[in-house]
PDB file of C-alpha atoms in Angstrom:
ATOM      1  CA  MET S1187      90.003 105.500 107.997  1.00 62.00           C
ATOM      2  CA  PHE S1188      86.624 104.465 107.501  1.00 92.00           C
ATOM      3  CA  VAL S1189      85.262 101.186 109.386  1.00 97.00           C
ATOM      4  CA  ARG S1190      82.150  99.634 107.910  1.00 97.00           C
ATOM      5  CA  THR S1191      79.341  97.632 110.157  1.00 98.00           C
ATOM      6  CA  GLU S1192      76.276  95.952 108.754  1.00 98.00           C
ATOM      7  CA  ARG S1193      74.267  99.466 108.709  1.00 98.00           C
ATOM      8  CA  LEU S1194      76.786 101.687 110.211  1.00 98.00           C
ATOM      9  CA  THR S1195      79.956 103.853 108.970  1.00 98.00           C
ATOM     10  CA  LEU S1196      82.662 104.775 111.417  1.00 98.00           C
ATOM     11  CA  ARG S1197      84.131 107.748 109.038  1.00 98.00           C
ATOM     12  CA  ARG S1198      85.900 111.125 109.755  1.00 97.00           C
ATOM     13  CA  PHE S1199      83.865 114.056 110.814  1.00 98.00           C
ATOM     14  CA  THR S1200      82.428 116.902 108.183  1.00 98.00           C
ATOM     15  CA  PRO S1201      81.454 120.448 108.744  1.00 98.00           C
ATOM     16  CA  ALA S1202      77.969 118.582 107.826  1.00 98.00           C
ATOM     17  CA  ASP S1203      77.737 117.038 111.035  1.00 98.00           C
ATOM     18  CA  ALA S1204      77.923 120.307 113.466  1.00 98.00           C
ATOM     19  CA  GLU S1205      73.921 120.426 113.674  1.00 98.00           C
ATOM     20  CA  ALA S1206      73.441 116.820 114.300  1.00 98.00           C
ATOM     21  CA  PHE S1207      76.722 116.861 116.812  1.00 98.00           C
ATOM     22  CA  ALA S1208      75.332 119.969 118.704  1.00 98.00           C
ATOM     23  CA  ALA S1209      72.021 118.639 118.911  1.00 98.00           C
ATOM     24  CA  TYR S1210      72.566 115.135 120.818  1.00 98.00           C
ATOM     25  CA  ARG S1211      75.609 116.459 122.844  1.00 97.00           C
ATOM     26  CA  SER S1212      73.130 119.246 124.068  1.00 98.00           C
ATOM     27  CA  ASP S1213      70.771 116.530 125.426  1.00 97.00           C
ATOM     28  CA  ALA S1214      71.003 116.360 129.477  1.00 96.00           C
ATOM     29  CA  GLU S1215      70.504 112.772 129.592  1.00 95.00           C
ATOM     30  CA  VAL S1216      73.373 112.444 127.051  1.00 96.00           C
ATOM     31  CA  ALA S1217      75.771 114.345 128.779  1.00 95.00           C
ATOM     32  CA  ARG S1218      75.108 113.201 132.365  1.00 95.00           C
ATOM     33  CA  TYR S1219      77.843 110.906 132.380  1.00 94.00           C
ATOM     34  CA  GLN S1220      80.382 112.975 129.956  1.00 94.00           C
ATOM     35  CA  SER S1221      83.071 115.447 130.467  1.00 90.00           C
ATOM     36  CA  TRP S1222      80.784 118.270 128.843  1.00 93.00           C
ATOM     37  CA  ASP S1223      78.044 120.365 130.013  1.00 94.00           C
ATOM     38  CA  PRO S1224      74.890 121.022 127.876  1.00 97.00           C
ATOM     39  CA  PRO S1225      74.054 122.828 125.829  1.00 97.00           C
ATOM     40  CA  LEU S1226      76.922 122.649 123.053  1.00 97.00           C
ATOM     41  CA  PRO S1227      76.130 126.023 120.762  1.00 97.00           C
ATOM     42  CA  LEU S1228      76.429 125.271 117.184  1.00 98.00           C
ATOM     43  CA  ALA S1229      79.089 127.432 116.616  1.00 98.00           C
ATOM     44  CA  ASP S1230      81.090 125.414 119.214  1.00 98.00           C
ATOM     45  CA  ALA S1231      80.098 122.248 117.581  1.00 98.00           C
ATOM     46  CA  GLN S1232      81.257 123.506 114.069  1.00 98.00           C
ATOM     47  CA  ARG S1233      84.360 124.377 115.373  1.00 98.00           C
ATOM     48  CA  LYS S1234      84.971 120.826 117.065  1.00 98.00           C
ATOM     49  CA  VAL S1235      83.548 118.660 114.149  1.00 98.00           C
ATOM     50  CA  GLU S1236      86.371 120.707 111.972  1.00 98.00           C
ATOM     51  CA  GLN S1237      89.128 119.893 114.250  1.00 97.00           C
ATOM     52  CA  PHE S1238      88.044 116.192 114.512  1.00 98.00           C
ATOM     53  CA  GLY S1239      87.992 115.902 110.545  1.00 96.00           C
ATOM     54  CA  GLN S1240      91.612 117.094 111.023  1.00 96.00           C
ATOM     55  CA  ASP S1241      92.837 114.890 113.468  1.00 97.00           C
ATOM     56  CA  ASP S1242      94.944 111.445 112.601  1.00 96.00           C
ATOM     57  CA  PRO S1243      93.394 108.375 113.478  1.00 95.00           C
ATOM     58  CA  ALA S1244      97.013 106.882 113.482  1.00 95.00           C
ATOM     59  CA  ALA S1245      98.593 109.490 115.625  1.00 97.00           C
ATOM     60  CA  PRO S1246      98.664 109.018 119.585  1.00 98.00           C
ATOM     61  CA  GLY S1247      96.103 110.950 121.086  1.00 98.00           C
ATOM     62  CA  TRP S1248      92.050 111.139 120.746  1.00 98.00           C
ATOM     63  CA  PHE S1249      90.342 110.513 117.354  1.00 98.00           C
ATOM     64  CA  GLN S1250      86.755 110.918 117.529  1.00 98.00           C
ATOM     65  CA  TYR S1251      84.906 108.618 114.697  1.00 98.00           C
ATOM     66  CA  ALA S1252      81.392 109.952 113.059  1.00 98.00           C
ATOM     67  CA  MET S1253      78.872 107.415 113.683  1.00 98.00           C
ATOM     68  CA  ASP S1254      77.168 107.247 110.334  1.00 98.00           C
ATOM     69  CA  LEU S1255      73.499 105.524 109.495  1.00 98.00           C
ATOM     70  CA  ASP S1256      72.575 106.284 106.086  1.00 98.00           C
ATOM     71  CA  GLY S1257      74.170 109.519 105.973  1.00 97.00           C
ATOM     72  CA  VAL S1258      73.009 110.702 109.375  1.00 98.00           C
ATOM     73  CA  LEU S1259      75.141 111.480 112.320  1.00 98.00           C
ATOM     74  CA  ILE S1260      74.083 109.434 115.233  1.00 98.00           C
ATOM     75  CA  GLY S1261      76.786 109.492 117.674  1.00 98.00           C
ATOM     76  CA  ASP S1262      80.528 109.444 117.858  1.00 98.00           C
ATOM     77  CA  LEU S1263      82.952 107.023 119.145  1.00 98.00           C
ATOM     78  CA  GLY S1264      86.581 108.152 120.560  1.00 98.00           C
ATOM     79  CA  LEU S1265      89.702 106.190 120.589  1.00 98.00           C
ATOM     80  CA  ASN S1266      92.569 107.330 122.657  1.00 98.00           C
ATOM     81  CA  LEU S1267      95.807 105.759 121.133  1.00 98.00           C
ATOM     82  CA  ASP S1268      98.298 105.622 123.366  1.00 98.00           C
ATOM     83  CA  GLU S1269     102.149 106.728 122.815  1.00 98.00           C
ATOM     84  CA  ASN S1270     103.122 103.127 122.364  1.00 98.00           C
ATOM     85  CA  LEU S1271     100.822 102.680 119.318  1.00 97.00           C
ATOM     86  CA  MET S1272      99.686  99.470 121.116  1.00 98.00           C
ATOM     87  CA  GLN S1273      97.049 100.422 123.293  1.00 98.00           C
ATOM     88  CA  ALA S1274      94.130 102.615 123.602  1.00 98.00           C
ATOM     89  CA  GLU S1275      91.097 103.793 125.531  1.00 98.00           C
ATOM     90  CA  LEU S1276      87.640 103.842 123.937  1.00 98.00           C
ATOM     91  CA  GLY S1277      84.467 106.085 124.583  1.00 98.00           C
ATOM     92  CA  PHE S1278      81.181 106.472 123.016  1.00 98.00           C
ATOM     93  CA  THR S1279      77.997 108.884 122.781  1.00 98.00           C
ATOM     94  CA  LEU S1280      75.047 108.008 120.744  1.00 98.00           C
ATOM     95  CA  ALA S1281      72.036 110.161 120.172  1.00 98.00           C
ATOM     96  CA  PRO S1282      68.417 109.092 122.036  1.00 97.00           C
ATOM     97  CA  ALA S1283      66.617 108.519 119.121  1.00 98.00           C
ATOM     98  CA  TYR S1284      69.159 105.881 118.177  1.00 98.00           C
ATOM     99  CA  GLN S1285      69.792 104.192 121.793  1.00 97.00           C
ATOM    100  CA  GLY S1286      68.300 100.882 122.484  1.00 96.00           C
ATOM    101  CA  GLN S1287      68.606  99.743 118.669  1.00 98.00           C
ATOM    102  CA  GLY S1288      72.057  98.199 119.270  1.00 98.00           C
ATOM    103  CA  TYR S1289      73.947 100.777 116.865  1.00 98.00           C
ATOM    104  CA  ALA S1290      76.372 101.180 119.640  1.00 98.00           C
ATOM    105  CA  THR S1291      77.229  97.861 120.404  1.00 98.00           C
ATOM    106  CA  GLU S1292      77.555  97.411 116.540  1.00 98.00           C
ATOM    107  CA  ALA S1293      79.848 100.692 116.340  1.00 98.00           C
ATOM    108  CA  VAL S1294      81.901  99.413 119.149  1.00 98.00           C
ATOM    109  CA  ARG S1295      82.290  96.137 117.738  1.00 98.00           C
ATOM    110  CA  GLY S1296      83.264  97.336 114.222  1.00 98.00           C
ATOM    111  CA  LEU S1297      85.827  99.421 115.903  1.00 98.00           C
ATOM    112  CA  LEU S1298      87.186  96.824 118.163  1.00 98.00           C
ATOM    113  CA  ASP S1299      87.299  94.603 114.768  1.00 98.00           C
ATOM    114  CA  ASP S1300      89.553  97.650 113.407  1.00 98.00           C
ATOM    115  CA  VAL S1301      91.997  98.086 116.275  1.00 98.00           C
ATOM    116  CA  PHE S1302      92.423  94.438 117.029  1.00 98.00           C
ATOM    117  CA  ILE S1303      92.083  92.814 113.465  1.00 97.00           C
ATOM    118  CA  GLU S1304      93.670  95.224 111.327  1.00 96.00           C
ATOM    119  CA  ARG S1305      95.853  97.381 113.368  1.00 97.00           C
ATOM    120  CA  LYS S1306      96.953  94.731 115.865  1.00 98.00           C
ATOM    121  CA  LEU S1307      96.542  96.453 118.996  1.00 98.00           C
ATOM    122  CA  HIS S1308      97.325  94.740 122.153  1.00 98.00           C
ATOM    123  CA  ARG S1309      94.903  96.188 124.535  1.00 98.00           C
ATOM    124  CA  VAL S1310      91.768  98.742 124.641  1.00 99.00           C
ATOM    125  CA  SER S1311      90.647  99.963 128.052  1.00 98.00           C
ATOM    126  CA  ALA S1312      87.448 101.863 129.073  1.00 98.00           C
ATOM    127  CA  GLU S1313      85.964 103.626 132.017  1.00 97.00           C
ATOM    128  CA  CYS S1314      82.552 104.854 132.847  1.00 97.00           C
ATOM    129  CA  ASP S1315      80.810 106.307 135.869  1.00 97.00           C
ATOM    130  CA  ALA S1316      79.371 103.331 138.203  1.00 97.00           C
ATOM    131  CA  ARG S1317      75.838 104.445 137.490  1.00 97.00           C
ATOM    132  CA  ASN S1318      75.930 104.593 133.719  1.00 97.00           C
ATOM    133  CA  THR S1319      74.747 100.953 133.457  1.00 97.00           C
ATOM    134  CA  ALA S1320      73.927 101.104 129.749  1.00 96.00           C
ATOM    135  CA  SER S1321      77.430 101.695 129.101  1.00 97.00           C
ATOM    136  CA  ALA S1322      78.683  99.244 131.466  1.00 98.00           C
ATOM    137  CA  ARG S1323      76.606  96.423 129.729  1.00 98.00           C
ATOM    138  CA  LEU S1324      77.525  97.384 126.421  1.00 98.00           C
ATOM    139  CA  LEU S1325      81.155  97.185 127.451  1.00 98.00           C
ATOM    140  CA  GLU S1326      80.679  93.760 128.709  1.00 98.00           C
ATOM    141  CA  ARG S1327      78.419  92.454 126.055  1.00 98.00           C
ATOM    142  CA  VAL S1328      81.257  93.209 123.403  1.00 98.00           C
ATOM    143  CA  GLY S1329      83.880  91.281 125.549  1.00 98.00           C
ATOM    144  CA  PHE S1330      85.203  94.168 127.942  1.00 98.00           C
ATOM    145  CA  LYS S1331      86.039  92.698 131.826  1.00 98.00           C
ATOM    146  CA  GLN S1332      85.784  94.877 134.750  1.00 98.00           C
ATOM    147  CA  GLU S1333      88.999  95.325 136.061  1.00 98.00           C
ATOM    148  CA  GLY S1334      88.293  97.644 138.854  1.00 98.00           C
ATOM    149  CA  LEU S1335      86.020 100.201 140.847  1.00 98.00           C
ATOM    150  CA  ARG S1336      87.405 103.284 142.013  1.00 97.00           C
ATOM    151  CA  LEU S1337      85.191 104.695 144.903  1.00 97.00           C
ATOM    152  CA  SER S1338      84.628 108.330 144.774  1.00 97.00           C
ATOM    153  CA  HIS S1339      87.640 108.863 142.441  1.00 96.00           C
ATOM    154  CA  SER S1340      86.167 111.765 140.454  1.00 93.00           C
ATOM    155  CA  PHE S1341      84.646 114.886 141.216  1.00 93.00           C
ATOM    156  CA  HIS S1342      82.389 115.539 138.024  1.00 89.00           C
ATOM    157  CA  LYS S1343      79.530 117.765 138.050  1.00 93.00           C
ATOM    158  CA  GLY S1344      79.605 118.813 141.669  1.00 93.00           C
ATOM    159  CA  GLU S1345      79.873 115.381 142.953  1.00 95.00           C
ATOM    160  CA  TRP S1346      82.092 112.676 143.774  1.00 97.00           C
ATOM    161  CA  THR S1347      81.461 109.355 141.718  1.00 96.00           C
ATOM    162  CA  ASP S1348      82.565 105.715 141.342  1.00 97.00           C
ATOM    163  CA  ASP S1349      84.698 105.005 138.162  1.00 97.00           C
ATOM    164  CA  ARG S1350      84.653 101.558 136.870  1.00 98.00           C
ATOM    165  CA  LEU S1351      87.407 100.271 134.679  1.00 98.00           C
ATOM    166  CA  PHE S1352      87.368  97.883 132.029  1.00 98.00           C
ATOM    167  CA  GLY S1353      89.622  96.288 129.725  1.00 98.00           C
ATOM    168  CA  LEU S1354      89.779  94.005 126.408  1.00 99.00           C
ATOM    169  CA  LEU S1355      92.936  92.047 125.484  1.00 98.00           C
ATOM    170  CA  ARG S1356      93.175  91.517 121.895  1.00 98.00           C
ATOM    171  CA  THR S1357      93.858  87.436 122.581  1.00 98.00           C
ATOM    172  CA  ASP S1358      90.455  87.485 124.378  1.00 98.00           C
ATOM    173  CA  TYR S1359      88.643  89.562 121.660  1.00 98.00           C
ATOM    174  CA  LEU S1360      89.994  86.864 118.858  1.00 97.00           C
ATOM    175  CA  SER S1361      88.956  83.675 121.141  1.00 95.00           C
TER     176      SER S1361
END
């Protein structure tokens, strides 16, 4: 399952992606608001991209899309498809060299087009650390609405953090 945008291809991971994946996921700033701790050793990255490449994007659970710019892995998007196959949760990560150039916004819009237009999902949700203003702005830019704020909800990397909750309905996205 591929998604093409003006500049990007969202595709399955391949073994050739492991080195770039390890590099950006090892960056402390990239990992700051994410669930993993850097660094990501190359051997672990190789195992992860191999597993990602075998996952089924139409099955419930997380599917990780490789964000490809002219054959170069620049980030990834995760879509956690609910058991009911009508809603999903979204996550995204972008290598620092490609931030601030609209790639993440373009990739998220491309994936939203796919899930709302082609796959006809009802709803997509996302959440982020309240301090992660770049991710919150991206979500708002593509149409997500903040639906809640959970104060001191997550114990993340040794501290309690607030979580911003976002949602986007198919009807709102298509209007």
